mmCIF file of C-alpha atoms in Angstrom:
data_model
loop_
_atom_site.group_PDB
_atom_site.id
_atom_site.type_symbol
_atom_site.label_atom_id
_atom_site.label_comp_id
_atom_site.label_asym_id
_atom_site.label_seq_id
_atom_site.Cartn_x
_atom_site.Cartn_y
_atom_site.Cartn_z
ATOM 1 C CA UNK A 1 -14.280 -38.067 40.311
ATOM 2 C CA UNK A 2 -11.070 -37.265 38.709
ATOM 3 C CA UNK A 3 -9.231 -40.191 40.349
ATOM 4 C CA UNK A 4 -11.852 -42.351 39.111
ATOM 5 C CA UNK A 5 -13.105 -43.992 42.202
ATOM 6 C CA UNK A 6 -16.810 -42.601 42.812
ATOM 7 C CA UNK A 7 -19.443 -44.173 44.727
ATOM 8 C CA UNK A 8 -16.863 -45.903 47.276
ATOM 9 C CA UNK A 9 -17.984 -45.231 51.000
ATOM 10 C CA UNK A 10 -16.121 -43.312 53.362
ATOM 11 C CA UNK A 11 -14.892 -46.004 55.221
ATOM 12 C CA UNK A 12 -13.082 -47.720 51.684
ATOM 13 C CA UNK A 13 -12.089 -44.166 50.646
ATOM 14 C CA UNK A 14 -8.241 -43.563 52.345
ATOM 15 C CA UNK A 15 -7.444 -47.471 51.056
ATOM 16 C CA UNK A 16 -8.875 -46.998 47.702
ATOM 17 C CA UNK A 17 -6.910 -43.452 47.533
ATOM 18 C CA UNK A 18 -3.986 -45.426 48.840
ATOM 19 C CA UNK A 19 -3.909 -48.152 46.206
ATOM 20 C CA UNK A 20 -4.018 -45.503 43.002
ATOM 21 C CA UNK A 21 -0.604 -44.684 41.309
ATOM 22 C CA UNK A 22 0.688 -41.331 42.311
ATOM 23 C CA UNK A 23 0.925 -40.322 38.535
ATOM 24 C CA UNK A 24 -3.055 -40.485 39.245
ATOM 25 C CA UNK A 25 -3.466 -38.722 42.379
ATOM 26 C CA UNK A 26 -0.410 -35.712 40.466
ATOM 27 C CA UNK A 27 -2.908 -35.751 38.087
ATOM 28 C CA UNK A 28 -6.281 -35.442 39.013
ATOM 29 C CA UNK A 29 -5.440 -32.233 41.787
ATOM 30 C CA UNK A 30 -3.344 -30.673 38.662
ATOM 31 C CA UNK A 31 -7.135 -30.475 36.834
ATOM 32 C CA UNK A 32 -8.452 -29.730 40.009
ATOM 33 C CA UNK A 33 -6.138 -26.839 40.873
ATOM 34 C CA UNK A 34 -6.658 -25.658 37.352
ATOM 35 C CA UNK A 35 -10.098 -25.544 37.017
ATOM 36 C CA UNK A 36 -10.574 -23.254 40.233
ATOM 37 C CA UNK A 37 -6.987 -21.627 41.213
ATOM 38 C CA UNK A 38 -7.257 -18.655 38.448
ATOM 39 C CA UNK A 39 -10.704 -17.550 40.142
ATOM 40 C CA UNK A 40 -9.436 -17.465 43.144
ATOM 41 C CA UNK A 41 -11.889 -20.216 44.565
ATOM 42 C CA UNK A 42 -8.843 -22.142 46.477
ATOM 43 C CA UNK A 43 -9.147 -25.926 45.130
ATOM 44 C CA UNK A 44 -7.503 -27.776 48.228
ATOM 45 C CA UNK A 45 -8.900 -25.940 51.732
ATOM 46 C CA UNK A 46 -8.629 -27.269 55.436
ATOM 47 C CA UNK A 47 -11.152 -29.582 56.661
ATOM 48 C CA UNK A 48 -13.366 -29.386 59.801
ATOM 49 C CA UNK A 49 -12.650 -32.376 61.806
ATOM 50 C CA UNK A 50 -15.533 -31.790 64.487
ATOM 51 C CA UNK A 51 -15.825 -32.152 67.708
ATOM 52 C CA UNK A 52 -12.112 -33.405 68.885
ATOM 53 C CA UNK A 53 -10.519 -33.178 65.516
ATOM 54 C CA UNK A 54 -7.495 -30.860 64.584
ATOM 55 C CA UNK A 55 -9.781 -28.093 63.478
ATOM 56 C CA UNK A 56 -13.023 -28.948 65.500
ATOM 57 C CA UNK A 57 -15.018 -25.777 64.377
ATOM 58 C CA UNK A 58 -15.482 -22.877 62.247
ATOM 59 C CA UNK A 59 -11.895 -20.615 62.372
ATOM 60 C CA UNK A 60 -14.521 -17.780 63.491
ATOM 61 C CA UNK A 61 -16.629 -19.604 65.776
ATOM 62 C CA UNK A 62 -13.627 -20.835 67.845
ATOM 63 C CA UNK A 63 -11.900 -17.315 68.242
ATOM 64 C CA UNK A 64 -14.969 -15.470 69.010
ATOM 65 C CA UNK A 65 -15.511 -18.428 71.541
ATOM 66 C CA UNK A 66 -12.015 -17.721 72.894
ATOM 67 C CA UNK A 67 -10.304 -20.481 71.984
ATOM 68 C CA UNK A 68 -6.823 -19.151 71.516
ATOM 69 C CA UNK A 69 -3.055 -19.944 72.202
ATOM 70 C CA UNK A 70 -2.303 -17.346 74.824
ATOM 71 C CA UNK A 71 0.949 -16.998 73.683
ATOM 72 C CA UNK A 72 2.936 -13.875 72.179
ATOM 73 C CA UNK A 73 2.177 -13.261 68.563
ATOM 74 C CA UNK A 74 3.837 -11.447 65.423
ATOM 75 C CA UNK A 75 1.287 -10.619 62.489
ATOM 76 C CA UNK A 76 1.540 -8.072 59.751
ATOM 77 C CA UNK A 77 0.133 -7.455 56.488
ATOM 78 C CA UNK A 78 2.019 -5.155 52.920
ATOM 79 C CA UNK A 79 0.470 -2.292 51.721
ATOM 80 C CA UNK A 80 -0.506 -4.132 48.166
ATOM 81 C CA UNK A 81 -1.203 -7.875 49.087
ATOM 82 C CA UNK A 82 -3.681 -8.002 46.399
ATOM 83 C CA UNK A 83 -1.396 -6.914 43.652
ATOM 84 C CA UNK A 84 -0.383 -10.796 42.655
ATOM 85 C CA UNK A 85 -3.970 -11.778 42.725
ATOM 86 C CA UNK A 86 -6.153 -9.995 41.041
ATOM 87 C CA UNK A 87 -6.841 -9.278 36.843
ATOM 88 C CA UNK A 88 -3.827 -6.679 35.681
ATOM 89 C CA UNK A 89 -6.509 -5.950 32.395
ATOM 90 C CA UNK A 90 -9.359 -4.877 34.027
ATOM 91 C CA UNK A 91 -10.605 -1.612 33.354
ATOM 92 C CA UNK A 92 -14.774 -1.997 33.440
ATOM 93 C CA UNK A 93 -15.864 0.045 36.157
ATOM 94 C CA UNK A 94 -17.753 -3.106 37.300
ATOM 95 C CA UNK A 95 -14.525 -4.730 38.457
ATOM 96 C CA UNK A 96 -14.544 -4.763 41.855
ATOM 97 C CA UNK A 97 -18.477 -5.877 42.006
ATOM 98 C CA UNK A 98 -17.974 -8.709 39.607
ATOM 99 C CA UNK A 99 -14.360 -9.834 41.032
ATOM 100 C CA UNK A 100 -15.619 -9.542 44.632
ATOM 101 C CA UNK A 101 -19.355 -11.172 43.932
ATOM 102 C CA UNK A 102 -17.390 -14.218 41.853
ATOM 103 C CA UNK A 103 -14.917 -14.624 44.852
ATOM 104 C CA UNK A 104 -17.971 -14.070 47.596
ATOM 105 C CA UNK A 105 -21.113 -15.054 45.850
ATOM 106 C CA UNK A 106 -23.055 -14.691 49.209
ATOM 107 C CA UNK A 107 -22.218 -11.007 48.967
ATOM 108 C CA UNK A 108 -25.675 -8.921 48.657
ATOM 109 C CA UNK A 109 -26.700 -5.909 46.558
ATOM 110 C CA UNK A 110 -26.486 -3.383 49.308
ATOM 111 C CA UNK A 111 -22.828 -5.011 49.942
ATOM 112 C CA UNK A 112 -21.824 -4.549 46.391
ATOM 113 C CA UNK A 113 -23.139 -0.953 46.572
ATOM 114 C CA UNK A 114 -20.773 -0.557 49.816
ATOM 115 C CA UNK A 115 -17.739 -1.563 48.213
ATOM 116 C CA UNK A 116 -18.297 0.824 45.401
ATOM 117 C CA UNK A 117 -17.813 3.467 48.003
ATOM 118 C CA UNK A 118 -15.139 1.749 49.861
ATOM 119 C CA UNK A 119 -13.327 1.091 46.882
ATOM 120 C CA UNK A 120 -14.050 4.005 44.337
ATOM 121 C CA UNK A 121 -13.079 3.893 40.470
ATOM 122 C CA UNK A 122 -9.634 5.216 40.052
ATOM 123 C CA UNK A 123 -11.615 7.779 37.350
ATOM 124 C CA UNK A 124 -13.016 9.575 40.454
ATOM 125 C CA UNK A 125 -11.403 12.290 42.466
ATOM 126 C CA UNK A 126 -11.820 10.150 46.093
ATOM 127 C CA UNK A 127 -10.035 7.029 44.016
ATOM 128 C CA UNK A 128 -7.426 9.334 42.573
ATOM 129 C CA UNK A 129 -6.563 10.500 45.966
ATOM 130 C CA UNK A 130 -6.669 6.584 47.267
ATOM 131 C CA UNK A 131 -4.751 4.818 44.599
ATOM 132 C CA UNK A 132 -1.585 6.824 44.354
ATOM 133 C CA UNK A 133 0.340 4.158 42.710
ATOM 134 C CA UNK A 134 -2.582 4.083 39.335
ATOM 135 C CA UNK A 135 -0.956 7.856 38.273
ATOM 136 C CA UNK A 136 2.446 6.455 37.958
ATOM 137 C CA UNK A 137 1.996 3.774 34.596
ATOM 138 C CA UNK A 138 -0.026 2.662 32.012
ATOM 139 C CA UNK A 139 1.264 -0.801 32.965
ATOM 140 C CA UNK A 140 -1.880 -2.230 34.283
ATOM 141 C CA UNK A 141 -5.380 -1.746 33.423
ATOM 142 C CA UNK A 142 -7.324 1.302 34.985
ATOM 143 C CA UNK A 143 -9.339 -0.837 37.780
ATOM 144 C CA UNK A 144 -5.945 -2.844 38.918
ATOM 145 C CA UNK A 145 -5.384 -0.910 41.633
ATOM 146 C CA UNK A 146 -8.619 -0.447 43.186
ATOM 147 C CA UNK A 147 -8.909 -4.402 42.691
ATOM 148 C CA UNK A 148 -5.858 -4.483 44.535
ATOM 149 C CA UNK A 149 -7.113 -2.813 47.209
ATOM 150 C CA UNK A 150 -10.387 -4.078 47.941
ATOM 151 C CA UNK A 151 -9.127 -8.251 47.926
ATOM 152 C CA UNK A 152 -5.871 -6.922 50.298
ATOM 153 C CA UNK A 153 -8.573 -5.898 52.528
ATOM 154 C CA UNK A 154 -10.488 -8.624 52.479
ATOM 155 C CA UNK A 155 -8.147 -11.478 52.318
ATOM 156 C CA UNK A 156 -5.053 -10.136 54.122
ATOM 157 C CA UNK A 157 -5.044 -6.547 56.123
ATOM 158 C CA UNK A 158 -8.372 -7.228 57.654
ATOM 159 C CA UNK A 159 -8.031 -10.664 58.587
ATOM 160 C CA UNK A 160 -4.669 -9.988 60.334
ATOM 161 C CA UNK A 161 -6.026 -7.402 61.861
ATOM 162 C CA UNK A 162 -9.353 -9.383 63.213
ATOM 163 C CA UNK A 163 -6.702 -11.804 64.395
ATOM 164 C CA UNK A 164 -4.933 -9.399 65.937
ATOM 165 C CA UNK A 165 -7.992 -8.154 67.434
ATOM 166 C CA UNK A 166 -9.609 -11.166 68.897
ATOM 167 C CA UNK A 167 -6.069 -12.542 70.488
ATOM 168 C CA UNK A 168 -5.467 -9.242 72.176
ATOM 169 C CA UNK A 169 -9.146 -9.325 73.526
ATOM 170 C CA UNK A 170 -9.315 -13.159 74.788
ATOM 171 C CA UNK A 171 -9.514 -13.586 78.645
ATOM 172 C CA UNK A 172 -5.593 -14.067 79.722
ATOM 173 C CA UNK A 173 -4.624 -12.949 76.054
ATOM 174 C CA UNK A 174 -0.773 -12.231 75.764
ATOM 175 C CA UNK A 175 1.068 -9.303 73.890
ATOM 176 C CA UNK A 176 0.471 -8.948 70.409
ATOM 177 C CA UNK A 177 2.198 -6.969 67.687
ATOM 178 C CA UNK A 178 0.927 -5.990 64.580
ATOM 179 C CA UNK A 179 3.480 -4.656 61.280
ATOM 180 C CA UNK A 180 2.975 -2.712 57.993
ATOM 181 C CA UNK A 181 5.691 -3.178 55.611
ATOM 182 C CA UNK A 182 5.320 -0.632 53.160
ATOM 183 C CA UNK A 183 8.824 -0.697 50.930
ATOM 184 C CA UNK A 184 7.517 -0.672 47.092
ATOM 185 C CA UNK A 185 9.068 -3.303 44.881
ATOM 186 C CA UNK A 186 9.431 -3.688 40.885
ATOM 187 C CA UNK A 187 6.967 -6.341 40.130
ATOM 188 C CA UNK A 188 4.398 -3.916 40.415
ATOM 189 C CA UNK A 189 5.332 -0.841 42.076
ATOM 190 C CA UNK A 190 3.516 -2.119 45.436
ATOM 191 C CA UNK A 191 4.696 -3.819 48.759
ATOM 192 C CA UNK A 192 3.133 -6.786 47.626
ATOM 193 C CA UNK A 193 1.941 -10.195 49.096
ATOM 194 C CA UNK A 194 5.702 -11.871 50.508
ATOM 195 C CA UNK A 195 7.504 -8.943 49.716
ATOM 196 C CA UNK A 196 9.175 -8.408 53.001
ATOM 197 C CA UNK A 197 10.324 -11.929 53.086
ATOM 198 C CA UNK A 198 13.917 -10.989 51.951
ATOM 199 C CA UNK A 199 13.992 -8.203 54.523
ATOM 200 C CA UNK A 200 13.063 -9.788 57.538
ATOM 201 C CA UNK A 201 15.583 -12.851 57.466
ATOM 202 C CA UNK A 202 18.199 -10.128 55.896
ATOM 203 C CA UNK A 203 18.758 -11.882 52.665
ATOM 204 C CA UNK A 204 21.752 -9.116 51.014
ATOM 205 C CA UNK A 205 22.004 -11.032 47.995
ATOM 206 C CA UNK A 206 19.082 -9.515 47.460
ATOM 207 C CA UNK A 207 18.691 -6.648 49.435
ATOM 208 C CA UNK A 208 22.118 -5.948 49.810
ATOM 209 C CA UNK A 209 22.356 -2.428 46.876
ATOM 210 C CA UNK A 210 19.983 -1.081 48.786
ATOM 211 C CA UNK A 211 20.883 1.103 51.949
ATOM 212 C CA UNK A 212 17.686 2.724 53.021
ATOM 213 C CA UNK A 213 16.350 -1.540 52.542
ATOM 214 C CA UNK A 214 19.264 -2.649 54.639
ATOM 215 C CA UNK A 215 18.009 -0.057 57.565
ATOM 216 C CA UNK A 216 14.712 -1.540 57.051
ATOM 217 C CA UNK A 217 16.003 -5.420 57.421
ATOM 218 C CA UNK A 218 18.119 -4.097 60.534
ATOM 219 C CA UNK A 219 15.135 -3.199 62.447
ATOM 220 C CA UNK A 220 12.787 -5.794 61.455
ATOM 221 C CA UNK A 221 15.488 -8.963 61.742
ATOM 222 C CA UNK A 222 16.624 -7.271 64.850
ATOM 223 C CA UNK A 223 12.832 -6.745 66.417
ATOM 224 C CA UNK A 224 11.573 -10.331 65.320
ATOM 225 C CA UNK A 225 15.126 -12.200 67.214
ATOM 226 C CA UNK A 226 14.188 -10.101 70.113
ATOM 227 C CA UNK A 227 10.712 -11.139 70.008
ATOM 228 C CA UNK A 228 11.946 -15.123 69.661
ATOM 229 C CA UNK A 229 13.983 -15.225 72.462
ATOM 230 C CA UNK A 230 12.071 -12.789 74.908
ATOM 231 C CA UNK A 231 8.433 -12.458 73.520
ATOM 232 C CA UNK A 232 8.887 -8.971 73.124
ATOM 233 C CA UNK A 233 10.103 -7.049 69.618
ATOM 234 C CA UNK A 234 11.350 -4.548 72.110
ATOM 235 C CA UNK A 235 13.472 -6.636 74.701
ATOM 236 C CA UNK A 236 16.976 -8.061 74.119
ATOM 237 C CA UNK A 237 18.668 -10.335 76.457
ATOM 238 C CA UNK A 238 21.937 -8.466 75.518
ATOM 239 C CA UNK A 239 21.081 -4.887 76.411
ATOM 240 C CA UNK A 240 20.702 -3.938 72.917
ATOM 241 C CA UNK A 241 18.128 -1.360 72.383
ATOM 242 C CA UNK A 242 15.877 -1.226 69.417
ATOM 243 C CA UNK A 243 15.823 1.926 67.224
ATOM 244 C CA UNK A 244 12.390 2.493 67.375
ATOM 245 C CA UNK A 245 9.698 1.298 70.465
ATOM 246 C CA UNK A 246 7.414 -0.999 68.677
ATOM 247 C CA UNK A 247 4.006 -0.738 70.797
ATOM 248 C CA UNK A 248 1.992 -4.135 71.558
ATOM 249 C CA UNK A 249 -1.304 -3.431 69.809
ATOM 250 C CA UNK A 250 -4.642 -2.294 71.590
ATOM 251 C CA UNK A 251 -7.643 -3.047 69.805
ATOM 252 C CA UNK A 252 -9.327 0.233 68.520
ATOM 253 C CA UNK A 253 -12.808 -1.542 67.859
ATOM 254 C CA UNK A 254 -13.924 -2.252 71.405
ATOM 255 C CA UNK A 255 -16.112 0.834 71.376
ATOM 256 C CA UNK A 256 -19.315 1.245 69.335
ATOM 257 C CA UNK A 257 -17.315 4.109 67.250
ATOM 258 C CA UNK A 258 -13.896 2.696 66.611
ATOM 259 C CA UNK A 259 -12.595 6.111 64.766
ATOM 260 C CA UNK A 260 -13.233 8.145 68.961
ATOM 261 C CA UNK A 261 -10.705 6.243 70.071
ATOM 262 C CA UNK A 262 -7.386 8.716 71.646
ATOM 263 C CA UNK A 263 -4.452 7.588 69.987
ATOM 264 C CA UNK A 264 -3.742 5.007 71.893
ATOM 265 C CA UNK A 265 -4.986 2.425 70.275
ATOM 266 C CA UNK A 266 -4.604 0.664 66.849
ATOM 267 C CA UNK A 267 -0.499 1.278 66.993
ATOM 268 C CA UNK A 268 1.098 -0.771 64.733
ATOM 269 C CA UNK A 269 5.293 -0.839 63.479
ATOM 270 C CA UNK A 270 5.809 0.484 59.982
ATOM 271 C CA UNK A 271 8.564 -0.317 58.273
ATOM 272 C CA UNK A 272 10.029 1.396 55.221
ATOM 273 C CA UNK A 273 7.514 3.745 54.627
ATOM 274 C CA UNK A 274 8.450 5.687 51.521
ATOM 275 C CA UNK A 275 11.258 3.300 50.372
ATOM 276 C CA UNK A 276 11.149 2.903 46.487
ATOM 277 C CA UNK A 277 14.760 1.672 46.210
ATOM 278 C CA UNK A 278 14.066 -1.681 44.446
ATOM 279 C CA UNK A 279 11.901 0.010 42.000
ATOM 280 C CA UNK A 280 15.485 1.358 40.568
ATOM 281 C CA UNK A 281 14.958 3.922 37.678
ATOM 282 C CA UNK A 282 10.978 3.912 38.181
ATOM 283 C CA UNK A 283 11.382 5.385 41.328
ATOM 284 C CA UNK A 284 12.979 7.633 42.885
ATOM 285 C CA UNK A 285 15.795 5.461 44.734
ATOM 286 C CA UNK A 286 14.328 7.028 48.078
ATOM 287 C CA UNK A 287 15.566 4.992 51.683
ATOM 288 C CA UNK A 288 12.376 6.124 53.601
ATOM 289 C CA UNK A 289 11.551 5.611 57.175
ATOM 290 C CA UNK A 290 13.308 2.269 58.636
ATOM 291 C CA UNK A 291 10.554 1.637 61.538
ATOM 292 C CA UNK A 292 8.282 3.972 63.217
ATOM 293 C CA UNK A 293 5.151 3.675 65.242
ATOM 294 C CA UNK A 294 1.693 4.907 63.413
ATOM 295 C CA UNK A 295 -2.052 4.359 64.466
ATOM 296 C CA UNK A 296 -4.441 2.283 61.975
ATOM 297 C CA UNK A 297 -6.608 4.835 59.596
ATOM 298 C CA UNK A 298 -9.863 5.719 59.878
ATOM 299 C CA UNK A 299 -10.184 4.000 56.428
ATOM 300 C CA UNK A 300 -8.269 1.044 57.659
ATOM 301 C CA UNK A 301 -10.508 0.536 60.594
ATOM 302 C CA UNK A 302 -13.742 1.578 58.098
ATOM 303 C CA UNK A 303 -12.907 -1.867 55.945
ATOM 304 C CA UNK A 304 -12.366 -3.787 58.568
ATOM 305 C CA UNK A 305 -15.930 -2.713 59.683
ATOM 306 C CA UNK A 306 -17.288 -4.100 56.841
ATOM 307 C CA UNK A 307 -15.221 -7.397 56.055
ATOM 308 C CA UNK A 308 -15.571 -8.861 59.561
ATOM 309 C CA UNK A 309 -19.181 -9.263 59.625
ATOM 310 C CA UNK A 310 -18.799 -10.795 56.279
ATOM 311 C CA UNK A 311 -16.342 -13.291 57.290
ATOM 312 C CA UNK A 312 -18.647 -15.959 58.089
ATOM 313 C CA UNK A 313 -19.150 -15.562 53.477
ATOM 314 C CA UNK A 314 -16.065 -17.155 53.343
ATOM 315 C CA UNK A 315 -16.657 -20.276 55.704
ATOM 316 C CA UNK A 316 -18.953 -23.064 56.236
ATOM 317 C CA UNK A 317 -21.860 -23.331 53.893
ATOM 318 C CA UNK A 318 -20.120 -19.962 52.690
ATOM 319 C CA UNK A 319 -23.642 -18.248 52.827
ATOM 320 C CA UNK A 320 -23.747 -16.670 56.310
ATOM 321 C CA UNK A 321 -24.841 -20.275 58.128
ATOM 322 C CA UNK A 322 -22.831 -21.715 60.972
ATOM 323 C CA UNK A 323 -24.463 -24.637 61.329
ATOM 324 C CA UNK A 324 -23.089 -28.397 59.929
ATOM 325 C CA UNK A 325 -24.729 -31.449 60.714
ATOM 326 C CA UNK A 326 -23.221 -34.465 62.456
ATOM 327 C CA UNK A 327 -23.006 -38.145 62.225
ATOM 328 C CA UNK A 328 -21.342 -40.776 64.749
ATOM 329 C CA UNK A 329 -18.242 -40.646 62.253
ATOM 330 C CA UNK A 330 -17.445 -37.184 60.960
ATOM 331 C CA UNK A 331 -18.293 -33.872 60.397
ATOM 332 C CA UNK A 332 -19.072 -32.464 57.171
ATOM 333 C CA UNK A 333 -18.998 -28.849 55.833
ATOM 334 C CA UNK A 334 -20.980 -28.297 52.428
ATOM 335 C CA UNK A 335 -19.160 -25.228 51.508
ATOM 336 C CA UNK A 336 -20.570 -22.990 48.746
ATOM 337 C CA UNK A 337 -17.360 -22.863 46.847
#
């Protein structure tokens, strides 16, 4: 519509795209991207190819069918990955319902009424205790943080972790190793979404004034060139030894009550817990904890309870339906956006 060429078949569609100026094609995904990127409703999404294409399925359907590189794999997630993506100005107590319902419009009553518990109001004693980072400024607006918290979970910490999850599972599946980086930055006080960017290909220019960060760059540059020439974080070619034992993850959801688990399970490498060096005078210029070994939370593993039957909101039709129809050409996907 925006490049002007409706009604053309499928078959005319690539040529006709082909023949239009690129000032017009600039154009029309600029209004595109505009309309949609503010609410969060991505514009410009992969495609399911079908049956022999590049992405032949549903992302869901095709790891819970097993259909996964066996090959080593790195994944993380930051303590605040919502922080850059959600309303700083909200303060109705309806926040997280109306941001998460406008975002997921499949979501149901009793799954709004979940994530009020999940996610409390930072006016309540459970969110006070949850959203430590709220009590420090005035900056934001009183629901930020809990917002914040609630799309991390959904659209970053959960999904890695389901990732992590369903590789480590598969039939043959190969080591995988799952990170929290946790060092709090200025833009909002939070480890936010890319923050540890810098640290992990030890960029000093801009980590450089910052000991306790450098620590944290040493053992996460040094753990992921181990990991690229060996497969493992913890293995060096050299006979250098890592600082800390980073332990390939072990799913703690294979039982019917994730949170009996023994310890052993759901160990992840956190790096920089406590650091607030970047944060300069609003913090309290502490190094923290370079790398250590923790388990997943009982509140970690809670969310991801809830998000990963949901997942299936977020693909396809986008209202809980696997199902697409087929022709002799292509595949299509009427997505609920």
């Amino acid at each position: 519509m925006q490049c002007g060429i409706d009604g053309v078949s499928d078959d005319e569609l690539f040529d006709k795209l082909r023949e239009l100026p690129y000032s017009t094609l600039v154009s029309a995904s600029q209004a595109i991207w505009g309309k949609w990127s503010k609410t969060l409703r991505w514009p410009f999404q992969p495609v399911i190819d079908g049956p022999g294409g590049v992405i032949p399925d549903l992302p869901i359907n095709s790891w819970n069918k097993g259909n996964v590189l066996r090959i080593p794999i790195i994944t993380g997630f930051n303590t605040n990955e919502g922080t850059s993506f959600v309303p700083e100005g909200a303060n109705q107590v309806t926040a997280v319902r109306s941001f998460m319902s406008s975002i997921i419009p499949a979501l149901q009553d009793e799954d709004l009424e979940t994530l009020d518990e999940l996610y409390p109001s930072p006016s309540t004693s459970r969110g006070k205790q949850l959203y430590a980072n709220a009590q420090e400024s005035t900056k934001f607006g009183t629901e930020f943080w809990r917002l914040d918290d609630a799309y991390a979970h959904y659209a970053y910490i959960c999904p890695v972790l389901q990732t992590a999850t369903l590789a480590s599972t598969a039939e043959g599946a190969a080591p995988v190793y799952v990170y929290h980086y946790a060092p709090r930055s200025s833009a909002y006080g939070g480890a936010d979404h890319g923050d540890e960017t810098s640290t992990v290909v030890h960029e000093m220019s801009r980590i450089g004034s910052f000991p306790g960060l450098v620590a944290v760059a040493d053992a996460m540059t040094g753990a992921w060139t181990r990991f690229a020439a060996t497969g493992d974080p913890n293995r060096s070619y050299f006979g250098t030894k890592a600082n800390f034992t980073w332990p390939q993850y072990t799913s703690p959801f294979n039982s019917t009550n994730a949170d009996d688990d023994d310890g052993t399970t759901g160990l992840i490498a956190l790096f920089g817990s406590g650091n607030d060096e970047q944060m300069k005078s609003a913090g309290t210029q502490n190094p923290g904890t370079p790398a250590q070994s923790v388990a997943l939370t009982t509140r970690e593993k809670t969310e991801c309870k809830f998000w990963w039957p949901r997942v299936i909101y977020s693909e396809g039709y986008g209202n809980g339906s696997t199902s697409f129809t087929t022709s002799e050409k292509k595949v299509t996907i009427k997505a609920k956006l």
